[in-house]
């Protein structure tokens, strides 16, 4: 197992570099430039060209790639000229919100989705199963912006139970840590519900199909034949085995914790990574775009590794060499 | 800023700064000053969180004691969704905001208890630029015919929901400017398909091969319009043009892309490489009407220049120069009026519309109702009181 992990970690390096290289190539070939958005009559073509040269020198993309890489290894991920700050700081401003939001949404999705999936599977084709299936399909089909605005309209605007926008109340800026934390949690309730809702459906469907498969297997029949109570059969024997694919699913969801959710962030005016990367694309803010993508690539690669390791941990039949 | 010019005064947009704020060695050094602003204004920066809020408090040491702020300060918050701006106003989370100038927003504010509307025609326009270096668009008659074949009043109603919020575009001088020649001096290009068809006919564009598209010297009258998706109006306008131009034998291809790509293809590309026939965009203008270096200056036809039409008219260039050497405002106005009438006839770039801006202000705020085209709310803050 130890050897396996070391080998996988070493494999990550060339894959990571390969992905970055492709990213550089695509970004380099995209039309438009950093200065295209600057519309100012005092900005002469000469000034614009000079600025362009300064911000994004016209070098072959592989030269830019190696320049970026050597700087990145020293911890310098470049400068976001839109924000007048280093890329790392700009991402730092946004990652906290994204992480908190996604983590809470993931927990909500798991806490509701997995039990619902189990109930659905044990009562297959019953009224409860059909009802939950319909609900989960609604969850998958409901567009985020519509569901988000609906919740805002009812719970925030009409009933005034939740704030309409933002991550914090600016009037609390000088409050103590716990007040601020509570305030931010309060602001994240609705966005987390919206983001988690679609995920509930997917967790539920995965759990249901996995459970159904396990329930039909021989060892469950044996367990029942031994005279074990249904509760023990389902929760001790079936559930553990049914969780194997779900655990893998969680591994794959890890990068989602930092990739952000553009729609949810926009509707609730949250400072998140999703919206930041869309802005980086539309302003051709290449250093920022690369910084975000490098981070996501790394998270995805590690997420896959974690999924594989978890897989071995929960399933004794699997051994890596 | 070496030569004397009546437009120079507009370049004084900054107050007096310590020299370290503009004498800098690197981009990073200059940038760092952006997060540590200095000034002698009515407000002092107290704190900020990126994309969350900016908190400004009254400057107690303000030099002009009579114009010190009566309120504690101003807090800017960030609301991304236009639909939620007015909800936040109604909830009392914010005191004033600037929603999009659309009829639905106006109706909502007018129906809202405890808030009222401030609206005015803005200093700016939306435009459609023709690539006049193309054989299809080099004749002024073709460009004019395309305008006659475009029902802009219907477009304005469809896009903005009300003709109160927008005014038909006429000439490249803001309607709010002292240099605007007046509607009567200008051609409105009223929708007239028959006239448009006749003009194309007279200009030599006929359908010789019977494919439904006019042609001349073997070149079909087929146009590519670059439309960006960040705003809705270019899509609406080009969609209407697709229908009505099709009726007079003009084939239109609408190409969707993002704003940055439109700007790069039209303005940044070198002359000869500007790969478009038509593109649309909106500009805000400065107070002075001087168009030098802008959309209509033939000398700005370059890589990175703002004139993508490639059009050159000596009379127009002369008038632009004359406007910058004449210091008497009345005489300057006459020069620009003549220039505007000329551009309204040549239409290398047509003005589509002059748009309004609207503000929604809570009734508990007094003193902001004079926000207008040349009066920013920041200039009114010293008068503001709250209930």
XYZ file of C-alpha atoms in Angstrom:
708
model
C 0.000 0.000 0.000
C 2.806 2.386 0.925
C 4.600 1.668 -2.324
C 1.375 2.120 -4.218
C 0.766 5.570 -2.721
C 4.314 6.687 -3.415
C 4.058 5.483 -6.994
C 0.739 7.273 -7.488
C 2.132 10.475 -6.009
C 5.050 10.330 -8.429
C 2.640 9.741 -11.298
C 0.795 12.918 -10.406
C 3.788 15.053 -11.384
C 3.920 14.285 -15.131
C 0.118 14.249 -15.396
C -0.091 17.642 -13.668
C 2.557 19.138 -15.962
C 0.865 17.658 -19.008
C -2.487 19.165 -18.080
C -0.885 22.543 -17.414
C 0.857 22.425 -20.772
C -2.443 21.780 -22.547
C -4.062 24.581 -20.537
C -1.342 26.992 -21.607
C -1.813 25.976 -25.208
C -5.586 26.481 -25.156
C -5.377 29.807 -23.353
C -2.704 30.994 -25.756
C -4.855 30.150 -28.771
C -7.996 31.853 -27.398
C -8.919 35.078 -29.206
C -8.841 38.370 -27.351
C -6.288 39.798 -24.985
C -5.787 41.313 -21.589
C -6.080 44.834 -22.959
C -9.052 44.264 -25.287
C -11.503 45.266 -22.575
C -9.800 48.583 -21.932
C -11.938 51.242 -23.609
C -10.580 54.633 -22.813
C -10.121 57.488 -25.287
C -6.924 58.563 -23.513
C -5.489 55.096 -24.153
C -3.631 55.373 -27.467
C -2.834 52.265 -29.523
C 0.862 52.736 -28.615
C 0.118 52.822 -24.877
C -2.164 49.836 -25.233
C 0.501 47.847 -27.067
C 3.088 48.774 -24.433
C 0.767 47.705 -21.638
C -0.019 44.464 -23.432
C 3.702 43.742 -23.800
C 4.225 44.424 -20.134
C 1.318 42.323 -18.871
C 1.439 39.480 -21.353
C 4.606 39.522 -23.472
C 4.284 38.110 -26.970
C 6.390 34.984 -26.458
C 5.730 31.470 -27.758
C 3.406 29.685 -25.378
C 5.956 27.041 -24.390
C 8.395 29.758 -23.335
C 5.617 31.344 -21.262
C 4.863 27.909 -19.859
C 8.400 27.308 -18.629
C 8.707 30.865 -17.320
C 5.487 30.448 -15.374
C 6.534 27.044 -14.112
C 9.896 28.187 -12.813
C 8.267 31.137 -11.052
C 5.461 28.949 -9.677
C 7.987 26.573 -8.142
C 9.342 29.537 -6.211
C 5.823 30.191 -4.989
C 5.169 33.110 -7.329
C 1.972 32.451 -9.282
C 1.968 35.779 -11.003
C 0.030 38.968 -10.656
C -3.654 39.629 -11.233
C -3.598 43.039 -12.917
C -7.355 43.299 -12.636
C -7.135 43.185 -8.853
C -3.728 44.870 -8.567
C -2.640 41.999 -6.329
C -0.768 38.676 -6.507
C -2.839 35.780 -7.836
C -2.351 33.807 -4.657
C -3.888 36.617 -2.572
C -6.864 36.977 -4.897
C -7.589 33.255 -4.764
C -7.097 33.396 -0.998
C -9.840 36.036 -0.761
C -12.312 33.741 -2.457
C -11.385 30.196 -1.506
C -12.652 30.371 2.067
C -16.198 31.193 1.035
C -16.219 28.554 -1.678
C -14.834 25.893 0.642
C -17.297 26.606 3.447
C -20.214 26.732 1.036
C -19.311 23.525 -0.785
C -18.474 21.610 2.376
C -21.798 22.470 4.027
C -23.635 21.653 0.792
C -21.843 18.303 0.541
C -22.670 17.443 4.142
C -26.326 18.394 3.630
C -26.419 16.292 0.469
C -24.912 13.267 2.216
C -26.986 13.534 5.382
C -30.206 13.660 3.406
C -29.308 11.810 0.218
C -27.813 8.615 1.693
C -30.630 7.789 4.174
C -33.215 8.581 1.501
C -31.411 6.229 -0.875
C -31.460 3.427 1.709
C -35.158 3.882 2.412
C -35.851 3.980 -1.288
C -33.961 0.749 -1.899
C -35.431 -1.210 1.009
C -38.924 -0.179 0.009
C -38.408 -0.538 -3.717
C -41.410 0.447 -5.875
C -43.380 1.543 -2.812
C -45.097 4.910 -2.544
C -42.130 6.230 -0.543
C -39.636 5.050 -3.149
C -41.604 6.563 -5.998
C -42.101 9.797 -4.101
C -38.400 10.112 -3.318
C -37.493 9.247 -6.903
C -39.747 12.008 -8.207
C -38.299 14.437 -5.675
C -34.745 13.552 -6.625
C -35.516 13.988 -10.299
C -36.996 17.386 -9.486
C -33.807 18.202 -7.596
C -31.674 17.239 -10.566
C -33.854 19.043 -13.082
C -34.493 22.270 -11.181
C -32.160 24.987 -12.505
C -30.022 26.469 -9.721
C -30.846 30.071 -10.589
C -34.569 29.381 -10.488
C -34.502 27.448 -7.222
C -32.152 30.034 -5.702
C -34.314 32.985 -6.667
C -37.430 31.134 -5.497
C -35.928 30.492 -2.050
C -34.740 34.089 -1.852
C -38.154 35.423 -2.797
C -40.013 33.306 -0.240
C -37.578 33.025 2.669
C -35.537 36.203 2.370
C -37.695 38.829 0.672
C -41.202 37.884 1.811
C -40.601 36.176 5.151
C -37.365 38.040 5.936
C -35.834 34.965 7.602
C -32.520 35.136 5.767
C -30.301 37.833 4.253
C -30.689 38.562 0.548
C -27.063 38.909 -0.470
C -23.428 38.611 0.520
C -21.320 36.606 2.928
C -21.475 38.994 5.848
C -23.141 42.052 7.247
C -20.590 44.858 6.799
C -21.845 46.442 10.019
C -20.373 43.406 11.794
C -16.926 44.076 10.368
C -15.566 45.113 13.751
C -17.406 42.466 15.767
C -15.613 39.603 17.533
C -14.694 36.351 15.833
C -17.706 34.323 16.978
C -20.248 36.974 15.986
C -18.645 37.158 12.560
C -18.596 33.376 12.209
C -22.257 33.161 13.176
C -23.099 35.950 10.758
C -21.310 34.200 7.907
C -22.954 30.860 8.696
C -26.327 32.611 8.674
C -25.518 34.065 5.256
C -24.523 30.647 3.908
C -27.698 28.756 4.880
C -29.707 29.456 1.723
C -26.814 29.096 -0.746
C -25.808 25.785 0.846
C -29.365 24.470 0.569
C -29.517 25.477 -3.087
C -26.143 23.963 -3.884
C -26.806 20.837 -1.816
C -30.245 20.195 -3.281
C -29.053 18.928 -6.645
C -26.389 16.848 -4.885
C -28.976 15.201 -2.631
C -30.515 13.699 -5.724
C -27.271 12.242 -6.986
C -26.286 10.776 -3.587
C -29.738 9.301 -3.247
C -29.722 7.665 -6.657
C -26.237 6.226 -6.176
C -27.087 4.864 -2.735
C -30.346 3.397 -3.979
C -28.861 1.489 -6.900
C -25.879 0.344 -4.882
C -28.151 -0.868 -2.057
C -30.427 -2.698 -4.473
C -27.493 -4.548 -5.925
C -26.219 -5.578 -2.481
C -29.638 -6.570 -1.139
C -30.043 -9.071 -3.929
C -26.712 -10.756 -3.231
C -26.282 -14.191 -1.700
C -24.712 -13.149 1.601
C -27.711 -10.962 2.414
C -29.985 -13.907 1.757
C -27.736 -15.941 4.065
C -27.909 -13.254 6.734
C -31.688 -13.269 6.543
C -31.717 -17.092 6.595
C -29.662 -17.002 9.797
C -32.661 -15.244 11.300
C -31.028 -11.834 11.819
C -33.419 -8.959 12.243
C -34.069 -6.852 9.152
C -32.448 -3.820 10.809
C -29.166 -5.648 11.337
C -29.292 -7.144 7.836
C -29.766 -3.745 6.218
C -27.583 -1.508 8.357
C -24.786 -3.853 9.373
C -24.451 -6.183 6.401
C -25.936 -4.439 3.386
C -25.204 -0.783 4.150
C -21.465 -1.244 4.723
C -21.015 -2.923 1.383
C -23.310 -0.571 -0.424
C -21.201 2.338 0.832
C -18.134 1.288 -1.127
C -19.056 3.081 -4.356
C -20.383 6.056 -2.334
C -17.049 6.487 -0.584
C -15.411 6.662 -3.995
C -17.957 9.209 -5.025
C -16.947 11.413 -2.088
C -13.314 11.231 -3.208
C -14.262 12.485 -6.619
C -16.316 15.292 -5.091
C -13.309 16.734 -3.237
C -12.135 19.050 -6.057
C -15.704 20.359 -6.174
C -15.065 21.809 -2.732
C -12.748 24.414 -4.201
C -13.989 24.741 -7.774
C -16.910 26.873 -6.739
C -20.424 27.188 -8.080
C -20.857 30.061 -10.499
C -24.635 30.235 -10.433
C -25.069 29.987 -6.687
C -22.268 32.472 -6.066
C -23.785 34.951 -8.517
C -27.346 34.735 -7.221
C -26.270 35.177 -3.614
C -23.465 37.677 -4.402
C -20.841 35.509 -2.729
C -17.123 36.032 -3.280
C -16.284 32.566 -4.575
C -13.809 30.870 -6.868
C -16.412 29.865 -9.458
C -17.364 33.427 -10.277
C -13.755 34.513 -10.037
C -12.679 32.064 -12.737
C -15.497 33.117 -15.068
C -14.417 36.730 -14.622
C -10.830 35.718 -15.273
C -11.888 34.203 -18.591
C -13.927 37.188 -19.737
C -11.153 39.655 -18.886
C -8.441 37.316 -20.218
C -6.783 37.480 -16.832
C -4.394 34.639 -17.682
C -2.259 34.531 -14.535
C -5.373 34.251 -12.385
C -6.990 31.717 -14.694
C -3.862 29.555 -14.626
C -3.551 29.860 -10.872
C -7.133 28.690 -10.339
C -6.824 25.899 -12.885
C -3.513 24.655 -11.505
C -5.077 24.477 -8.065
C -8.130 22.626 -9.401
C -6.035 20.205 -11.414
C -4.014 19.337 -8.351
C -7.168 18.909 -6.261
C -8.696 16.614 -8.881
C -5.582 14.468 -9.061
C -5.406 14.181 -5.276
C -9.148 13.563 -5.097
C -8.771 10.583 -7.424
C -5.918 9.257 -5.341
C -7.917 9.646 -2.132
C -10.853 7.840 -3.771
C -8.633 4.921 -4.709
C -7.088 4.715 -1.253
C -10.489 4.881 0.414
C -11.676 2.178 -1.902
C -9.005 -0.157 -0.636
C -9.653 0.877 2.945
C -13.354 0.039 2.866
C -13.234 -2.990 0.620
C -10.994 -5.741 1.963
C -11.130 -7.534 -1.376
C -9.092 -4.760 -2.979
C -5.348 -4.663 -2.431
C -2.962 -2.362 -4.257
C 0.576 -3.437 -4.930
C -0.953 67.719 -22.978
C 1.455 70.123 -24.627
C -0.764 72.012 -27.046
C -3.428 74.346 -25.738
C -6.847 72.797 -26.259
C -10.343 73.461 -24.943
C -10.665 69.742 -24.177
C -7.618 69.668 -21.898
C -9.568 70.699 -18.835
C -11.402 67.377 -18.994
C -8.127 65.587 -18.404
C -7.877 66.932 -14.879
C -9.820 64.076 -13.374
C -7.609 63.494 -10.357
C -7.128 65.690 -7.360
C -3.704 66.741 -6.166
C -1.659 63.713 -5.075
C 1.629 63.209 -3.268
C 4.285 62.534 -5.874
C 4.920 58.980 -4.657
C 1.418 58.183 -5.904
C 2.299 58.755 -9.516
C 6.095 58.486 -9.574
C 6.567 54.739 -9.528
C 9.148 52.278 -10.727
C 7.041 49.253 -11.554
C 3.518 48.122 -12.227
C 3.451 46.303 -8.885
C 4.512 49.439 -7.057
C 1.812 51.506 -8.735
C -0.734 48.769 -8.088
C -0.021 48.635 -4.394
C -1.142 52.261 -4.176
C -4.569 51.188 -5.364
C -5.173 49.522 -2.039
C -3.923 52.502 -0.061
C -5.740 55.472 -1.525
C -5.011 59.030 -0.500
C -7.097 62.116 -0.945
C -8.628 65.213 0.594
C -12.262 64.433 -0.102
C -15.427 64.349 1.924
C -15.068 60.652 2.708
C -12.314 58.485 4.188
C -11.847 54.796 3.388
C -12.468 52.879 6.589
C -12.382 49.265 5.460
C -13.197 46.864 2.687
C -13.590 43.192 1.833
C -13.174 42.177 -1.810
C -16.563 41.784 -3.515
C -18.317 42.323 -0.183
C -18.289 45.935 0.857
C -16.399 49.207 0.907
C -16.928 51.340 3.957
C -16.350 55.086 3.737
C -16.843 57.423 6.691
C -17.231 61.184 6.794
C -13.950 63.091 6.794
C -14.085 65.222 9.947
C -11.068 67.226 8.792
C -12.622 68.119 5.444
C -11.252 71.501 4.350
C -14.624 72.943 3.380
C -16.412 72.960 6.737
C -19.698 74.095 5.206
C -19.800 71.037 2.980
C -18.916 68.365 5.506
C -21.125 65.309 5.422
C -24.193 65.313 7.668
C -24.420 61.521 7.537
C -21.910 59.157 9.153
C -20.654 57.713 5.903
C -21.462 55.584 2.898
C -21.364 51.804 2.740
C -21.118 50.205 -0.689
C -22.310 46.609 -0.878
C -22.117 44.166 -3.741
C -25.293 42.651 -5.187
C -24.686 40.708 -8.373
C -28.246 39.917 -9.379
C -30.125 42.856 -10.841
C -33.367 41.178 -9.801
C -32.321 41.366 -6.133
C -31.259 45.016 -6.076
C -34.794 46.253 -5.697
C -35.662 43.481 -3.251
C -32.774 44.633 -1.070
C -34.019 48.222 -1.330
C -37.524 47.202 -0.372
C -36.189 45.208 2.580
C -34.275 48.221 3.811
C -30.877 46.552 3.352
C -29.790 49.376 1.079
C -30.885 52.993 0.657
C -30.288 53.537 -3.020
C -29.156 51.647 -6.081
C -28.840 51.872 -9.823
C -30.768 49.040 -11.481
C -30.815 48.487 -15.236
C -32.943 51.015 -17.081
C -35.722 48.638 -18.069
C -39.476 49.189 -17.914
C -40.024 46.336 -15.445
C -37.621 47.960 -12.976
C -39.275 51.353 -13.364
C -42.696 49.830 -12.715
C -41.395 47.991 -9.683
C -39.873 51.115 -8.138
C -42.948 53.187 -8.853
C -45.136 50.590 -7.174
C -42.800 50.266 -4.190
C -43.930 51.957 -0.989
C -41.125 53.935 0.627
C -38.997 54.448 -2.479
C -38.943 56.631 -5.560
C -37.313 56.827 -8.961
C -34.735 59.216 -10.405
C -34.100 58.925 -14.137
C -32.303 60.912 -16.809
C -30.919 60.490 -20.304
C -27.306 59.366 -19.977
C -24.228 60.762 -21.668
C -23.461 57.941 -24.046
C -24.770 55.880 -26.903
C -24.935 52.432 -28.395
C -23.666 52.082 -31.940
C -23.317 49.737 -34.873
C -20.070 49.982 -36.783
C -19.836 49.097 -40.488
C -16.569 47.824 -41.897
C -16.377 50.296 -44.786
C -13.280 48.650 -46.231
C -15.490 45.795 -47.441
C -16.899 46.064 -50.996
C -20.359 45.392 -49.548
C -20.269 48.366 -47.191
C -18.020 50.930 -48.861
C -20.970 52.774 -50.447
C -22.761 55.196 -48.161
C -26.059 54.317 -49.907
C -25.786 50.676 -48.798
C -25.152 51.674 -45.183
C -28.076 54.100 -45.283
C -30.338 51.472 -46.871
C -29.476 49.018 -44.084
C -30.527 51.640 -41.546
C -33.792 52.355 -43.361
C -34.449 48.606 -43.302
C -34.058 48.380 -39.543
C -37.103 49.167 -37.390
C -35.231 50.747 -34.505
C -38.275 52.187 -32.661
C -39.700 48.654 -32.426
C -36.295 47.428 -31.271
C -36.221 50.037 -28.498
C -39.663 49.048 -27.251
C -38.824 45.349 -27.448
C -35.512 45.719 -25.651
C -36.195 48.395 -23.052
C -39.938 47.941 -22.635
C -40.662 51.630 -22.864
C -39.685 54.477 -25.150
C -39.411 56.650 -22.043
C -36.148 54.989 -21.086
C -34.368 55.341 -24.350
C -34.135 57.709 -27.264
C -33.549 56.904 -30.919
C -29.880 57.250 -31.866
C -29.168 60.027 -34.327
C -25.605 61.322 -34.386
C -22.379 60.708 -32.499
C -22.877 63.615 -30.130
C -24.690 62.964 -26.888
C -28.223 64.317 -26.824
C -27.416 65.878 -23.472
C -24.457 67.808 -24.839
C -24.269 71.504 -25.734
C -22.899 70.381 -29.097
C -25.954 68.330 -30.102
C -27.403 69.725 -33.331
C -31.060 69.003 -32.476
C -33.334 66.297 -33.874
C -34.607 68.428 -36.750
C -31.161 68.789 -38.262
C -30.687 65.025 -38.441
C -32.061 62.097 -40.422
C -33.944 59.587 -38.272
C -33.745 56.853 -40.925
C -37.397 55.958 -40.390
C -38.220 52.344 -41.155
C -39.015 52.034 -44.858
C -38.289 48.725 -46.583
C -39.344 49.920 -50.048
C -37.048 52.896 -49.904
C -34.210 50.694 -48.660
C -34.713 48.204 -51.502
C -34.790 51.022 -54.042
C -31.574 52.508 -52.654
C -29.783 49.184 -52.961
C -31.119 48.844 -56.497
C -29.846 52.335 -57.375
C -26.475 51.573 -55.836
C -26.075 48.658 -58.236
C -26.960 45.789 -55.899
C -29.386 43.483 -57.689
C -30.109 39.787 -57.524
C -28.510 38.658 -60.790
C -28.322 34.942 -60.067
C -31.805 34.537 -58.588
C -30.672 33.105 -55.222
C -32.592 35.713 -53.253
C -29.450 37.595 -52.256
C -28.431 40.795 -53.983
C -25.006 40.936 -55.552
C -22.758 43.303 -57.452
C -19.684 42.437 -59.525
C -19.994 38.855 -58.328
C -19.958 39.815 -54.628
C -23.094 38.765 -52.728
C -24.552 41.214 -50.183
C -23.811 38.934 -47.256
C -22.766 40.404 -43.905
C -21.257 39.032 -40.700
C -22.397 40.738 -37.507
C -20.363 40.133 -34.347
C -22.641 39.956 -31.323
C -21.432 39.627 -27.756
C -23.554 37.864 -25.174
C -22.760 39.964 -22.101
C -25.640 42.320 -22.946
C -29.002 41.401 -24.459
C -29.512 44.299 -26.875
C -26.981 43.319 -29.609
C -28.780 39.974 -29.908
C -32.201 41.616 -30.109
C -31.109 44.187 -32.693
C -29.234 41.736 -34.918
C -32.157 39.310 -34.718
C -34.530 41.983 -35.999
C -32.046 42.938 -38.717
C -31.841 39.297 -39.800
C -35.582 39.319 -40.466
C -35.986 42.696 -42.103
C -32.784 42.710 -44.152
C -33.661 39.259 -45.421
C -36.790 40.813 -46.934
C -34.695 43.148 -49.111
C -32.200 40.521 -50.241
C -29.439 41.041 -47.689
C -28.071 37.919 -46.031
C -27.001 38.353 -42.439
C -24.873 35.936 -40.428
C -24.916 36.554 -36.695
C -21.754 35.457 -34.909
C -22.002 35.055 -31.147
C -18.887 35.547 -29.039
C -17.773 37.200 -25.824
C -17.090 40.915 -25.484
C -13.338 40.531 -25.330
C -13.281 38.631 -28.630
C -15.439 41.271 -30.341
C -13.083 44.008 -29.120
C -10.010 42.021 -30.178
C -11.421 41.261 -33.645
C -12.580 44.793 -34.381
C -10.290 47.208 -32.561
C -7.124 45.306 -31.665
C -6.657 43.631 -35.047
C -4.473 45.452 -37.566
C -6.113 47.197 -40.545
C -6.834 44.568 -43.169
C -7.196 41.898 -40.493
C -10.332 43.277 -38.893
C -12.537 40.314 -39.709
C -16.102 41.612 -39.419
C -18.772 43.486 -41.370
C -20.785 44.872 -38.478
C -20.321 44.947 -34.735
C -22.297 46.649 -31.987
C -21.222 48.135 -28.675
C -22.090 50.889 -26.208
C -19.900 53.770 -25.066
C -20.101 56.261 -22.245
C -18.806 59.671 -23.216
C -16.831 62.318 -21.435
C -18.248 65.790 -20.892
C -16.349 67.343 -23.757
C -17.732 66.372 -27.192
C -14.286 66.142 -28.825
C -14.301 62.870 -30.851
C -10.538 62.771 -31.532
C -9.021 59.316 -31.187
C -12.428 57.660 -31.042
C -14.821 55.727 -33.243
C -15.028 58.422 -35.886
C -11.408 59.550 -36.122
C -9.838 58.178 -39.314
C -6.432 58.385 -37.600
C -7.630 55.887 -35.007
C -7.917 53.211 -37.697
C -5.042 51.057 -36.501
C -4.194 48.014 -34.426
C -5.579 48.911 -31.012
C -7.325 52.062 -32.276
C -11.019 52.612 -31.691
C -12.072 53.259 -35.276
C -12.652 49.843 -36.806
C -14.801 51.114 -39.682
C -11.757 52.134 -41.721
C -13.684 55.141 -42.961
C -11.901 58.356 -43.894
C -13.569 61.640 -44.745
C -11.349 64.724 -44.981
C -14.108 67.174 -44.154
C -14.876 65.247 -40.974
C -11.187 65.192 -39.984
C -10.913 68.945 -40.590
C -13.934 69.685 -38.440
C -12.558 67.545 -35.615
C -9.293 69.477 -35.712
C -11.128 72.792 -35.866
C -13.093 71.822 -32.753
C -9.870 71.469 -30.817
C -8.421 74.862 -31.699
C -11.543 76.943 -31.168
C -11.939 78.145 -27.579
C -15.287 79.949 -27.921
C -17.880 77.391 -26.848
C -20.624 78.733 -29.143
C -18.343 78.538 -32.138
C -17.157 75.101 -31.047
C -20.769 73.999 -30.803
C -21.365 75.079 -34.409
C -18.345 73.058 -35.563
C -19.507 69.915 -33.799
C -23.063 70.346 -35.003
C -21.814 70.464 -38.582
C -19.696 67.408 -37.885
C -22.610 65.502 -36.344
C -24.852 66.218 -39.344
C -22.094 64.988 -41.651
C -21.649 61.755 -39.696
C -25.412 61.245 -39.592
C -25.321 61.274 -43.387
C -22.172 59.202 -43.963
C -22.929 56.634 -41.213
C -19.659 54.686 -41.173
C -20.855 53.944 -37.661
C -24.530 54.455 -36.896
C -25.785 55.521 -33.499
C -28.430 53.033 -32.381
C -29.799 54.615 -29.215
C -29.229 57.039 -26.375
C -30.058 55.241 -23.156
C -31.357 56.470 -19.839
C -30.061 55.616 -16.420
C -32.338 55.078 -13.456
C -31.800 55.193 -9.710
C -34.098 53.857 -7.043
C -33.885 55.887 -3.838
C -35.457 55.131 -0.470
C -37.840 57.809 0.788
C -35.846 58.062 3.998
C -32.963 59.561 2.023
C -33.212 63.289 1.242
C -30.914 65.224 -1.036
C -30.137 62.684 -3.746
C -32.954 63.516 -6.145
C -30.764 65.799 -8.231
C -28.660 62.931 -9.543
C -28.423 63.638 -13.228
C -26.401 63.166 -16.338
C -23.636 65.522 -15.202
C -24.270 65.269 -11.451
C -22.865 62.170 -9.822
C -24.348 61.174 -6.476
C -20.957 61.742 -4.879
C -21.332 65.450 -5.622
C -24.583 65.549 -3.651
C -23.538 63.644 -0.539
C -22.947 66.771 1.561
C -26.678 67.600 1.237
C -27.893 64.168 2.199
C -29.900 63.689 5.375
C -31.757 60.644 6.625
C -35.137 60.306 8.344
